[in-house]
Short mmCIF file of C-alpha atoms and ligand atoms in Angstrom, two decimals:
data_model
loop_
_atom_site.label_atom_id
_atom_site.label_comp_id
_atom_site.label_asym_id
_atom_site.label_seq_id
_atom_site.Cartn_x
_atom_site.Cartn_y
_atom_site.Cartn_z
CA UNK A 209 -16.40 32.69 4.33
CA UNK A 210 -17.45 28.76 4.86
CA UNK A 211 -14.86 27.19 7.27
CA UNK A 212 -12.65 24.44 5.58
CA UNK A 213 -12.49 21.20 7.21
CA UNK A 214 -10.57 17.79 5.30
CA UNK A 215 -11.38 15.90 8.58
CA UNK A 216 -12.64 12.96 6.45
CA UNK A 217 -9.19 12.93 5.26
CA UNK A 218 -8.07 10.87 8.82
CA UNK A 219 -4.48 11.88 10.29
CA UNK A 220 -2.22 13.82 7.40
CA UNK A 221 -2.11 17.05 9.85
CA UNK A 222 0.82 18.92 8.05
CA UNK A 223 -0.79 17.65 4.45
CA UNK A 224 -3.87 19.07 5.68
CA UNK A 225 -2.91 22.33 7.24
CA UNK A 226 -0.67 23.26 3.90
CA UNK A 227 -3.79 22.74 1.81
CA UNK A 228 -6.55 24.43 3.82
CA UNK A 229 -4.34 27.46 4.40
CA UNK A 230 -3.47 27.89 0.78
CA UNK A 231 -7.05 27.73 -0.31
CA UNK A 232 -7.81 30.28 2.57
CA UNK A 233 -5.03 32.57 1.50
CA UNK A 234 -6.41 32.25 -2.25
CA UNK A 235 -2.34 31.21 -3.09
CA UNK A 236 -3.49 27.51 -4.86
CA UNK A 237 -1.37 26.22 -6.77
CA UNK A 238 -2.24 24.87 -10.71
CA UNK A 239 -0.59 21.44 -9.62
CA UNK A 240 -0.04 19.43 -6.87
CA UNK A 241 1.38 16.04 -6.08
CA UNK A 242 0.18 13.88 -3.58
CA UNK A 243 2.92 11.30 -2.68
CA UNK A 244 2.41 8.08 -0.61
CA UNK A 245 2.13 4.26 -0.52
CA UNK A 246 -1.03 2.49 -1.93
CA UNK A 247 -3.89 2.92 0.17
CA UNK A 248 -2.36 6.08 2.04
CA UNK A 249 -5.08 8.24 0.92
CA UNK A 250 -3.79 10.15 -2.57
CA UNK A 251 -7.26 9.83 -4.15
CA UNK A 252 -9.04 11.04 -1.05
CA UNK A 253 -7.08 13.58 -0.55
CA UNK A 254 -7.66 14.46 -4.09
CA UNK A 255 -11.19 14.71 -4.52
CA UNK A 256 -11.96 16.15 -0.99
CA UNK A 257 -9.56 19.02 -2.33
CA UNK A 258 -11.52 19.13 -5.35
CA UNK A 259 -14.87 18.83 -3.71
CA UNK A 260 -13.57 21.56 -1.30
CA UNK A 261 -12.38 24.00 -4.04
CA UNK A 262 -16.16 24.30 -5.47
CA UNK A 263 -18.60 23.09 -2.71
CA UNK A 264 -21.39 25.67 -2.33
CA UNK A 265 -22.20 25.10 1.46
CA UNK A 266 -21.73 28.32 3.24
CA UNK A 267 -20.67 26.42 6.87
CA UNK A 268 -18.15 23.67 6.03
CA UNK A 269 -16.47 22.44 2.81
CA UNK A 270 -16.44 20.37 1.64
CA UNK A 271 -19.82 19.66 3.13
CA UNK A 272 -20.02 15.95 1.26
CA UNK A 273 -23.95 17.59 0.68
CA UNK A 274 -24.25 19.65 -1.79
CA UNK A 275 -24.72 18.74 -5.27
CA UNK A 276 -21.40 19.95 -6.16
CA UNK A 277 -19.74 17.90 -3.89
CA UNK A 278 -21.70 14.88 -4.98
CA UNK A 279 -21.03 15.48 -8.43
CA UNK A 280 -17.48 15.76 -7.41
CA UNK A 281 -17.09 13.23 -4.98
CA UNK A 282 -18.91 10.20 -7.73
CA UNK A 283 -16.65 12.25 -10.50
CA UNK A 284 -20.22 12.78 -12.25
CA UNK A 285 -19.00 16.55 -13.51
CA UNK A 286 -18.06 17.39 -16.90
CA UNK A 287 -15.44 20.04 -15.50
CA UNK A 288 -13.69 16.75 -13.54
CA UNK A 289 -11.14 14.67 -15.76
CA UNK A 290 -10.14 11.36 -14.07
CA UNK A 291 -7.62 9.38 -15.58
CA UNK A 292 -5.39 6.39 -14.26
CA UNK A 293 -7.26 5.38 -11.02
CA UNK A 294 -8.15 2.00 -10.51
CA UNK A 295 -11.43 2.98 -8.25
CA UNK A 296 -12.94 6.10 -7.02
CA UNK A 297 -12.53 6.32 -3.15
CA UNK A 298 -16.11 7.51 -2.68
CA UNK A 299 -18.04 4.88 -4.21
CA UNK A 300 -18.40 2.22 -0.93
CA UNK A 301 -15.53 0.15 -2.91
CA UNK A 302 -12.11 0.05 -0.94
CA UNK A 303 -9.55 2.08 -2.51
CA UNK A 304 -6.63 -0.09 -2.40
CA UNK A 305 -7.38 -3.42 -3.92
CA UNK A 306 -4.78 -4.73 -5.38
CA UNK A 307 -5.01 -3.90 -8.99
CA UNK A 308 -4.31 -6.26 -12.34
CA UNK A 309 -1.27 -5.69 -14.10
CA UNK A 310 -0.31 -2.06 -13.86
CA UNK A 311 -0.69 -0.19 -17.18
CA UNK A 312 0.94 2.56 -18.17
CA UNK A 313 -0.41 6.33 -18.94
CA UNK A 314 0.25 7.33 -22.53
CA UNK A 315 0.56 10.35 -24.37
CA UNK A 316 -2.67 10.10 -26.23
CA UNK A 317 -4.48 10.67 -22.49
CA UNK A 318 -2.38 13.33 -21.80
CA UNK A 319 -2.88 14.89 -25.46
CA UNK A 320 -6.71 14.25 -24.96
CA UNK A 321 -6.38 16.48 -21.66
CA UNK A 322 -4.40 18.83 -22.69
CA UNK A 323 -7.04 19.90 -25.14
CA UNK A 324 -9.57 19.80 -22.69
CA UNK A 325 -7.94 22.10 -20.13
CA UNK A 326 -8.09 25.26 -22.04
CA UNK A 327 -11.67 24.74 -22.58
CA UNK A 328 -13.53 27.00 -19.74
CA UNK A 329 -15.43 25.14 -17.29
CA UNK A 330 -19.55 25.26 -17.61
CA UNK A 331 -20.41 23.49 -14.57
CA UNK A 332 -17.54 24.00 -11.90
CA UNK A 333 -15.74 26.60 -10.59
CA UNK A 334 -12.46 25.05 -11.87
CA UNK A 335 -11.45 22.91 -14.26
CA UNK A 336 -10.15 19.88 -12.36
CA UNK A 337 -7.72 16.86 -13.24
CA UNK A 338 -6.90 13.64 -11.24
CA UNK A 339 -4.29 11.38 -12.46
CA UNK A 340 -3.78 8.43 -11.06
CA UNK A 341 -0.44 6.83 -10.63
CA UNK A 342 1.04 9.62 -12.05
CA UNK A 343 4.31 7.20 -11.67
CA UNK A 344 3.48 5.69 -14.52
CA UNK A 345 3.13 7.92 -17.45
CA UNK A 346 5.24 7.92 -19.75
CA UNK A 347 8.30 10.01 -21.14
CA UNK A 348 6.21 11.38 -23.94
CA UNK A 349 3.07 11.90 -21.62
CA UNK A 350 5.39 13.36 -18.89
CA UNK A 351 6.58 15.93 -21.85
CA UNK A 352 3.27 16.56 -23.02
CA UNK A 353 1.52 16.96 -19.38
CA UNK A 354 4.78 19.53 -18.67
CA UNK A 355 3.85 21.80 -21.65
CA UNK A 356 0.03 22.37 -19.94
CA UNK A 357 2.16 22.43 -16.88
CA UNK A 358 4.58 25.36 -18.01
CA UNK A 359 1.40 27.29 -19.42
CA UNK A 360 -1.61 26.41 -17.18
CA UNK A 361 -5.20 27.23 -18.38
CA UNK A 362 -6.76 30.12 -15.72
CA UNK A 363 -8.84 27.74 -13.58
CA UNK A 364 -7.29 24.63 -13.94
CA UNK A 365 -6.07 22.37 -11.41
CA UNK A 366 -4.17 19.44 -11.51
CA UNK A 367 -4.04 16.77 -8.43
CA UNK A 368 -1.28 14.68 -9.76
CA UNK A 369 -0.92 10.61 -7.28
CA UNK A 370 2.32 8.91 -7.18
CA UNK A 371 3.53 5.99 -5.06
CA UNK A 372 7.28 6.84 -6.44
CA UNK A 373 8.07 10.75 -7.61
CA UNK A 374 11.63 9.36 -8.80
CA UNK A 375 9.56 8.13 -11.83
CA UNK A 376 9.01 11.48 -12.89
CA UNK A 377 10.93 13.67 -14.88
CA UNK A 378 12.75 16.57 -12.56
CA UNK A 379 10.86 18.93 -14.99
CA UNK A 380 7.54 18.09 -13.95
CA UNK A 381 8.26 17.79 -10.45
CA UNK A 382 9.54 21.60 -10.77
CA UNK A 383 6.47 22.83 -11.86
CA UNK A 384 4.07 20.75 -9.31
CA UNK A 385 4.10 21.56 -5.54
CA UNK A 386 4.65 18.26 -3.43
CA UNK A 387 2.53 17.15 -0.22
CA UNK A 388 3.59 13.53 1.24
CA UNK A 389 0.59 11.18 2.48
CA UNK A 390 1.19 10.45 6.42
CA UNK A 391 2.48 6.60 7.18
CA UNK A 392 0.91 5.76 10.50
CA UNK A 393 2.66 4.23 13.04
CA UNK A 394 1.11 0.66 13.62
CA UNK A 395 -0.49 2.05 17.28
CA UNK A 396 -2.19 4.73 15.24
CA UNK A 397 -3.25 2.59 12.55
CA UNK A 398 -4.80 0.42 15.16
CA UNK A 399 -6.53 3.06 16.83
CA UNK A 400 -8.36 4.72 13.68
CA UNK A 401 -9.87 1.36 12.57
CA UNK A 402 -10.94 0.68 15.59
CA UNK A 403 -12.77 3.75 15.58
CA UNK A 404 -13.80 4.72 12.11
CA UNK A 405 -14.44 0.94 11.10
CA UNK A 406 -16.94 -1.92 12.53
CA UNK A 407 -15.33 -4.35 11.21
CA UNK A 408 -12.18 -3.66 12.02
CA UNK A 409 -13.71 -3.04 15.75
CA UNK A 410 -15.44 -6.45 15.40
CA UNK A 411 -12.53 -8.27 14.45
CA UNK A 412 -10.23 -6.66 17.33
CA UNK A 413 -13.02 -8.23 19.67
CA UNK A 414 -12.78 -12.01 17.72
CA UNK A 415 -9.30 -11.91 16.68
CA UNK A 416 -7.21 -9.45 17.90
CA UNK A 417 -3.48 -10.79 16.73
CA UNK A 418 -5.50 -11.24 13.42
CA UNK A 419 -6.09 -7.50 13.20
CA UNK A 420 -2.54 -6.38 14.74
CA UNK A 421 -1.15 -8.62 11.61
CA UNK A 422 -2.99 -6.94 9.13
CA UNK A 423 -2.04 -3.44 10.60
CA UNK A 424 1.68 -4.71 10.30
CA UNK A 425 1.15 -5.75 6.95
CA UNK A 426 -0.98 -2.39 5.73
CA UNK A 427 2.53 -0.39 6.46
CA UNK A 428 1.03 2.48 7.78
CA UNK A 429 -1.43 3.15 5.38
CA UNK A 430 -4.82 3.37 6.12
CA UNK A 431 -6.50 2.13 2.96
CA UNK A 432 -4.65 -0.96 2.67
CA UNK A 433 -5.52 -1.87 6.45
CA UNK A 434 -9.04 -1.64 5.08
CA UNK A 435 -8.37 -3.68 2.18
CA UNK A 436 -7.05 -6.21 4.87
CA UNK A 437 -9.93 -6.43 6.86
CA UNK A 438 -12.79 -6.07 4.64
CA UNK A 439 -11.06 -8.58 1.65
CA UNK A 440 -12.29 -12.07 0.71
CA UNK A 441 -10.14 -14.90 1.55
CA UNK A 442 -9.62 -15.51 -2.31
CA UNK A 443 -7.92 -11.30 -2.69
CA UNK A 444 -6.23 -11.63 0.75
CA UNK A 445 -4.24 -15.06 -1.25
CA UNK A 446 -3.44 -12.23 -4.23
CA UNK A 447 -2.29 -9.49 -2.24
CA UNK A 448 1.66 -9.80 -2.12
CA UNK A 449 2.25 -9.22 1.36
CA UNK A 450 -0.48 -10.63 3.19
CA UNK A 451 0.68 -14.33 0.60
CA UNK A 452 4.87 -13.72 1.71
CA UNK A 453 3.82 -13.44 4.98
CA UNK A 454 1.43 -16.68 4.97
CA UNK A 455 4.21 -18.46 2.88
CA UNK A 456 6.89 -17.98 5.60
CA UNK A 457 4.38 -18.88 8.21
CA UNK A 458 4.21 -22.03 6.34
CA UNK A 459 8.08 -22.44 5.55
CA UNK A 460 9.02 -22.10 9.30
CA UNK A 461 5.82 -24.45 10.18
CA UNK A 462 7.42 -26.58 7.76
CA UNK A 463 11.08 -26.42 8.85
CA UNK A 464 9.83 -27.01 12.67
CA UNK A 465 7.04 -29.90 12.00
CA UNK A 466 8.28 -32.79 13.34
CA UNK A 467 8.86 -31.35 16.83
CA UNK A 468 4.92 -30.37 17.13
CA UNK A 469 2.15 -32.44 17.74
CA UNK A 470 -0.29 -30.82 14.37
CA UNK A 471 -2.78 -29.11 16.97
CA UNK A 472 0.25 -26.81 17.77
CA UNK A 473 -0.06 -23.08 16.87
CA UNK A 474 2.82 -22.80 15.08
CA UNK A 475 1.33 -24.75 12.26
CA UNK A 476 -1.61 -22.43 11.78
CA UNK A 477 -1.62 -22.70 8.06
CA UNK A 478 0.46 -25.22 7.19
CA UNK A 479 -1.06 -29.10 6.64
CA UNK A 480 0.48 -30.79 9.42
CA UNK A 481 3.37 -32.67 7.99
CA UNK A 482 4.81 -34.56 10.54
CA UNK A 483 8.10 -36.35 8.80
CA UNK A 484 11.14 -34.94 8.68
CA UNK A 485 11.46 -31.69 6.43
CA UNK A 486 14.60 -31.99 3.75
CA UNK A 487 15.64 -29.95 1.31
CA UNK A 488 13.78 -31.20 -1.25
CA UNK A 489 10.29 -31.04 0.84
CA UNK A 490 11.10 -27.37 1.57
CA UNK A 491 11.81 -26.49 -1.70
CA UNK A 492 8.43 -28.53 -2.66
CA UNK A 493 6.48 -25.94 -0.50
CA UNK A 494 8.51 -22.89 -1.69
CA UNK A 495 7.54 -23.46 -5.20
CA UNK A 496 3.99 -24.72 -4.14
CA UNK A 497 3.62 -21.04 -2.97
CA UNK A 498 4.63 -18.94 -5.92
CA UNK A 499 1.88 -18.41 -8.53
CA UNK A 500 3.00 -20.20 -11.80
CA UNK A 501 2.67 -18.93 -14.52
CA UNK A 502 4.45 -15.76 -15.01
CA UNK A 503 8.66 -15.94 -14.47
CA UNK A 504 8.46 -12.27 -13.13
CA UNK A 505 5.53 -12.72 -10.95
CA UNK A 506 6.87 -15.90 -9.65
CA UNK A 507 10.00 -14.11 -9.03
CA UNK A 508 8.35 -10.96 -7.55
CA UNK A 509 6.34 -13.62 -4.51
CA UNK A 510 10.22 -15.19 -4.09
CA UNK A 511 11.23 -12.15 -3.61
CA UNK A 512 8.68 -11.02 -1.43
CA UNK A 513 8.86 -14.32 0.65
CA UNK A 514 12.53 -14.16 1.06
CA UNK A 515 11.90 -10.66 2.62
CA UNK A 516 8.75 -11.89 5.13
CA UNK A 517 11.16 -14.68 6.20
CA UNK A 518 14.30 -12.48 7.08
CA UNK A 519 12.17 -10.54 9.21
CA UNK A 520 10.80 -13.62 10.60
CA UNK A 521 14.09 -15.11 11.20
CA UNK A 522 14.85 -10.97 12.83
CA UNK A 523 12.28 -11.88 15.78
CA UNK A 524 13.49 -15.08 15.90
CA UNK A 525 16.70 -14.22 16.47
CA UNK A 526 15.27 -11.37 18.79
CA UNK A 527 13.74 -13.91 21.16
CA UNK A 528 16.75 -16.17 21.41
CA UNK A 529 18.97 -13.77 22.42
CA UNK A 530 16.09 -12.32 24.92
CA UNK A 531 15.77 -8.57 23.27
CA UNK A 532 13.37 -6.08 24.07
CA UNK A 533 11.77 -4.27 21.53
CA UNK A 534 9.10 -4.27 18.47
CA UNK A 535 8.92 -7.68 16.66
CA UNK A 536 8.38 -6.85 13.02
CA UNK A 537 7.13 -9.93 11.74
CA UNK A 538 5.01 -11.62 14.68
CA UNK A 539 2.09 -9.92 16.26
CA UNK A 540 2.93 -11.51 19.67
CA UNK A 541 5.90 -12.73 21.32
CA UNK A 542 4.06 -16.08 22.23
CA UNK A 543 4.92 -17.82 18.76
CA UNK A 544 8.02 -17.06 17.90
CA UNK A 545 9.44 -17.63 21.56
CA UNK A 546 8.47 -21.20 21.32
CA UNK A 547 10.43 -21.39 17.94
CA UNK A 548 13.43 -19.50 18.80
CA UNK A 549 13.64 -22.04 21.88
CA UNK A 550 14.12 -24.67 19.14
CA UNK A 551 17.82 -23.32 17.32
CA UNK A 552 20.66 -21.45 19.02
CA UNK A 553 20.98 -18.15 18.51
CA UNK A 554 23.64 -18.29 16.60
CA UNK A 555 22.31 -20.14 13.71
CA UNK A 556 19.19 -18.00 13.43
CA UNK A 557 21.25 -14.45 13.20
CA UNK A 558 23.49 -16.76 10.62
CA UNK A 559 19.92 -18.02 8.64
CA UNK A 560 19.00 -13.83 8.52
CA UNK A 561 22.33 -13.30 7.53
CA UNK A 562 22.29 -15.54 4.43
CA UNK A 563 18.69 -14.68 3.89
CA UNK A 564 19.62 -10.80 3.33
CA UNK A 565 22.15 -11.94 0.79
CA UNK A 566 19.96 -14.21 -1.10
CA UNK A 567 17.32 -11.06 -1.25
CA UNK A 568 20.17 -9.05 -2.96
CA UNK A 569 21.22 -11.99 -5.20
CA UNK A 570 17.49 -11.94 -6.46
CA UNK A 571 18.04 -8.62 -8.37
CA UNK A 572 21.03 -10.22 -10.43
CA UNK A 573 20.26 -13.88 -10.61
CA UNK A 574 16.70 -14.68 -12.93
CA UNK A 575 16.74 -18.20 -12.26
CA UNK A 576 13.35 -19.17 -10.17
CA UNK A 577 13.92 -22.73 -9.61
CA UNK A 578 17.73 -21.85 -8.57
CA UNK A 579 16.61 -19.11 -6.39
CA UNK A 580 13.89 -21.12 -4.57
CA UNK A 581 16.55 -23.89 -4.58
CA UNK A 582 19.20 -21.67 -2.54
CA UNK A 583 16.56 -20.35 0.00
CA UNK A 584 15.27 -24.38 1.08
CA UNK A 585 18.87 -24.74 1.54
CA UNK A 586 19.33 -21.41 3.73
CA UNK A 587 15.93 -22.25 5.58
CA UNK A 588 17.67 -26.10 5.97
CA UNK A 589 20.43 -24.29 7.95
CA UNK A 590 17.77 -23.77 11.13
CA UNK A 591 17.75 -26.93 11.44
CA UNK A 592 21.36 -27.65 12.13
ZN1 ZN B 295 -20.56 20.84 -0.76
#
């Protein structure tokens, strides 16, 4: 029998292992889940399986050859349903973009499938089903997805990709067998782009705290490191993280101005204001970096910016008080020691203090221009 290899599937050992010895032992399963953060690999993982389950080589599957796996891998095959995926990870696009607004699966796709899957397959082996952000079908799709679930068609097999598995009815999750997507550790992270991507391995050559910041950022998942590095300037502006952490770059810049000359590092990003900040300038900024026109969205960036700049203030506080260990929001110690040298250290662990309660007030309080209001007057505080 061909030898089964997901090596283009990089880490995920135990996610691996659990899938290659099932096939092996003939015990698959009708339905799996794949669980992880965006860009951890779900829809990877998903059609290698796929492409391994009817890939004709005789050596290795899925051999990525074969014209099974090619009609697999560019979902090209009648006897492949894809629903609920914002790209296909095999088509030279990167996976995890950030996507539009996210839309929900309802039950006529699920119906539509449903019918489908007791149809035998002509072309495949199997009759296989991908759906994307699972997470976010609906009540009535979950119900109608659970009846193919409780009955499956001989041949059928679902790969089911969630971010969040508590969005799923308990039903559903009963009848699917669950695999977790690996969450690198930053070093790890590091060390596959640097040797599975040129560009990546370029930009640790130009830029190195550059690439360390977008492996922070990525949060252990491969795909969204990728996004990082490959993305346009204009995406990288979209992407929620990659804008809280610019914004708080900017904030603290900001805060800190008028004790820098505007060649100094620690305004990278910001426009060189050299007067005195005040709560009103701060606030200015804060707003200046939220997106406008939606109350939620707006609130969603505030949110997210509140969060970059309490584990800002965390490294801060970290250097002022001269620990060791793994800063969270700085790629080097370099910046943030100059800053902390600027406030004691007892008004930066105050400033994360308040900051932390401000994040949970966001939940209760809807109020944008009241919320960025109360964090200019928190981030005013590091100047006292
Ligand atoms: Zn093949």
């Amino acid at each position: 029998m061909a030898r089964i290899s997901l090596e283009c599937l990089y880490g995920n050992g135990v996610f691996k292992e659990t899938l290659v010895r099932a096939i092996t032992d003939g015990r698959l399963s009708h339905a799996y889940l794949f669980e992880g953060v965006q860009g951890s690999g779900k829809a990877t993982a998903a059609f290698l399986s796929a492409a391994t389950l009817c890939c004709t080589s005789e050596e290795v599957r899925p051999c990525m050859q074969c014209p099974t796996c090619r009609k697999i891998l560019s979902a090209q095959s009648p006897d492949l349903s894809v629903i609920g995926l914002d790209a296909l990870p095999f088509d030279g696009h990167d996976p995890a973009k950030p996507t539009e607004k996210p839309r929900s699966i309802g039950v006529d796709a699920i119906r539509a499938l449903r019918s489908d899957a007791y149809i035998l397959p002509n072309d495949l082996e199997y009759k296989l089903y991908i759906i994307g952000h699972a997470d976010r079908m609906t009540v009535q799709a979950q119900n109608a997805l659970l009846k193919i679930l409780e009955e499956p068609p001989t041949g059928a097999v679902f790969f089911l990709l969630c971010e969040n598995r508590a969005a799923l009815l308990p039903t559903v999750l009963s009848r699917v067998q669950r695999l977790n997507m690996e969450q690198f550790s930053d070093d790890a992270l590091y060390a596959l782009l640097c040797r599975y991507d040129r560009e990546a391995s370029m930009l640790s050559a130009r830029d190195d705290a550059l690439l360390r910041l977008y492996v922070r950022l990525a949060d252990g998942a491969y795909g969204r490191a990728l996004f990082y590095v490959h993305a346009q300037k204009k995406e990288l502006a979209q992407d929620e993280a990659y804008a809280a952490h610019e914004g708080a770059m900017q904030c603290l810049a900001l805060l800190f101005a008028d004790s820098y000359s505007d060649d100094s590092p620690v305004l990278r990003g910001g426009e060189g204001v050299l007067e005195r900040p005040s709560l009103t300038s701060v606030a200015a900024r804060i707003t200046s970096l939220l997106p406008g026109k939606d109350g939620a969205e707006n609130r969603s960036r505030l949110r997210a910016l509140t969060g970059a700049l309490c584990v800002a203030v965390r490294d801060l506080t970290m250097c002022a008080c001269g620990v060791e260990g793994q800063l969270l929001f700085y790629p080097s110690h370099e910046q943030p020691a100059v800053l902390a040298a600027r406030c004691r250290a007892k008004t930066l662990s105050d400033t994360g203090r308040a900051l932390c309660v401000l994040l949970e007030d966001m939940d209760a309080n809807p109020n944008v221009g009241m919320l960025t209001r109360s964090l200019a007057g928190v981030l005013m505080g590091l100047r006292r």
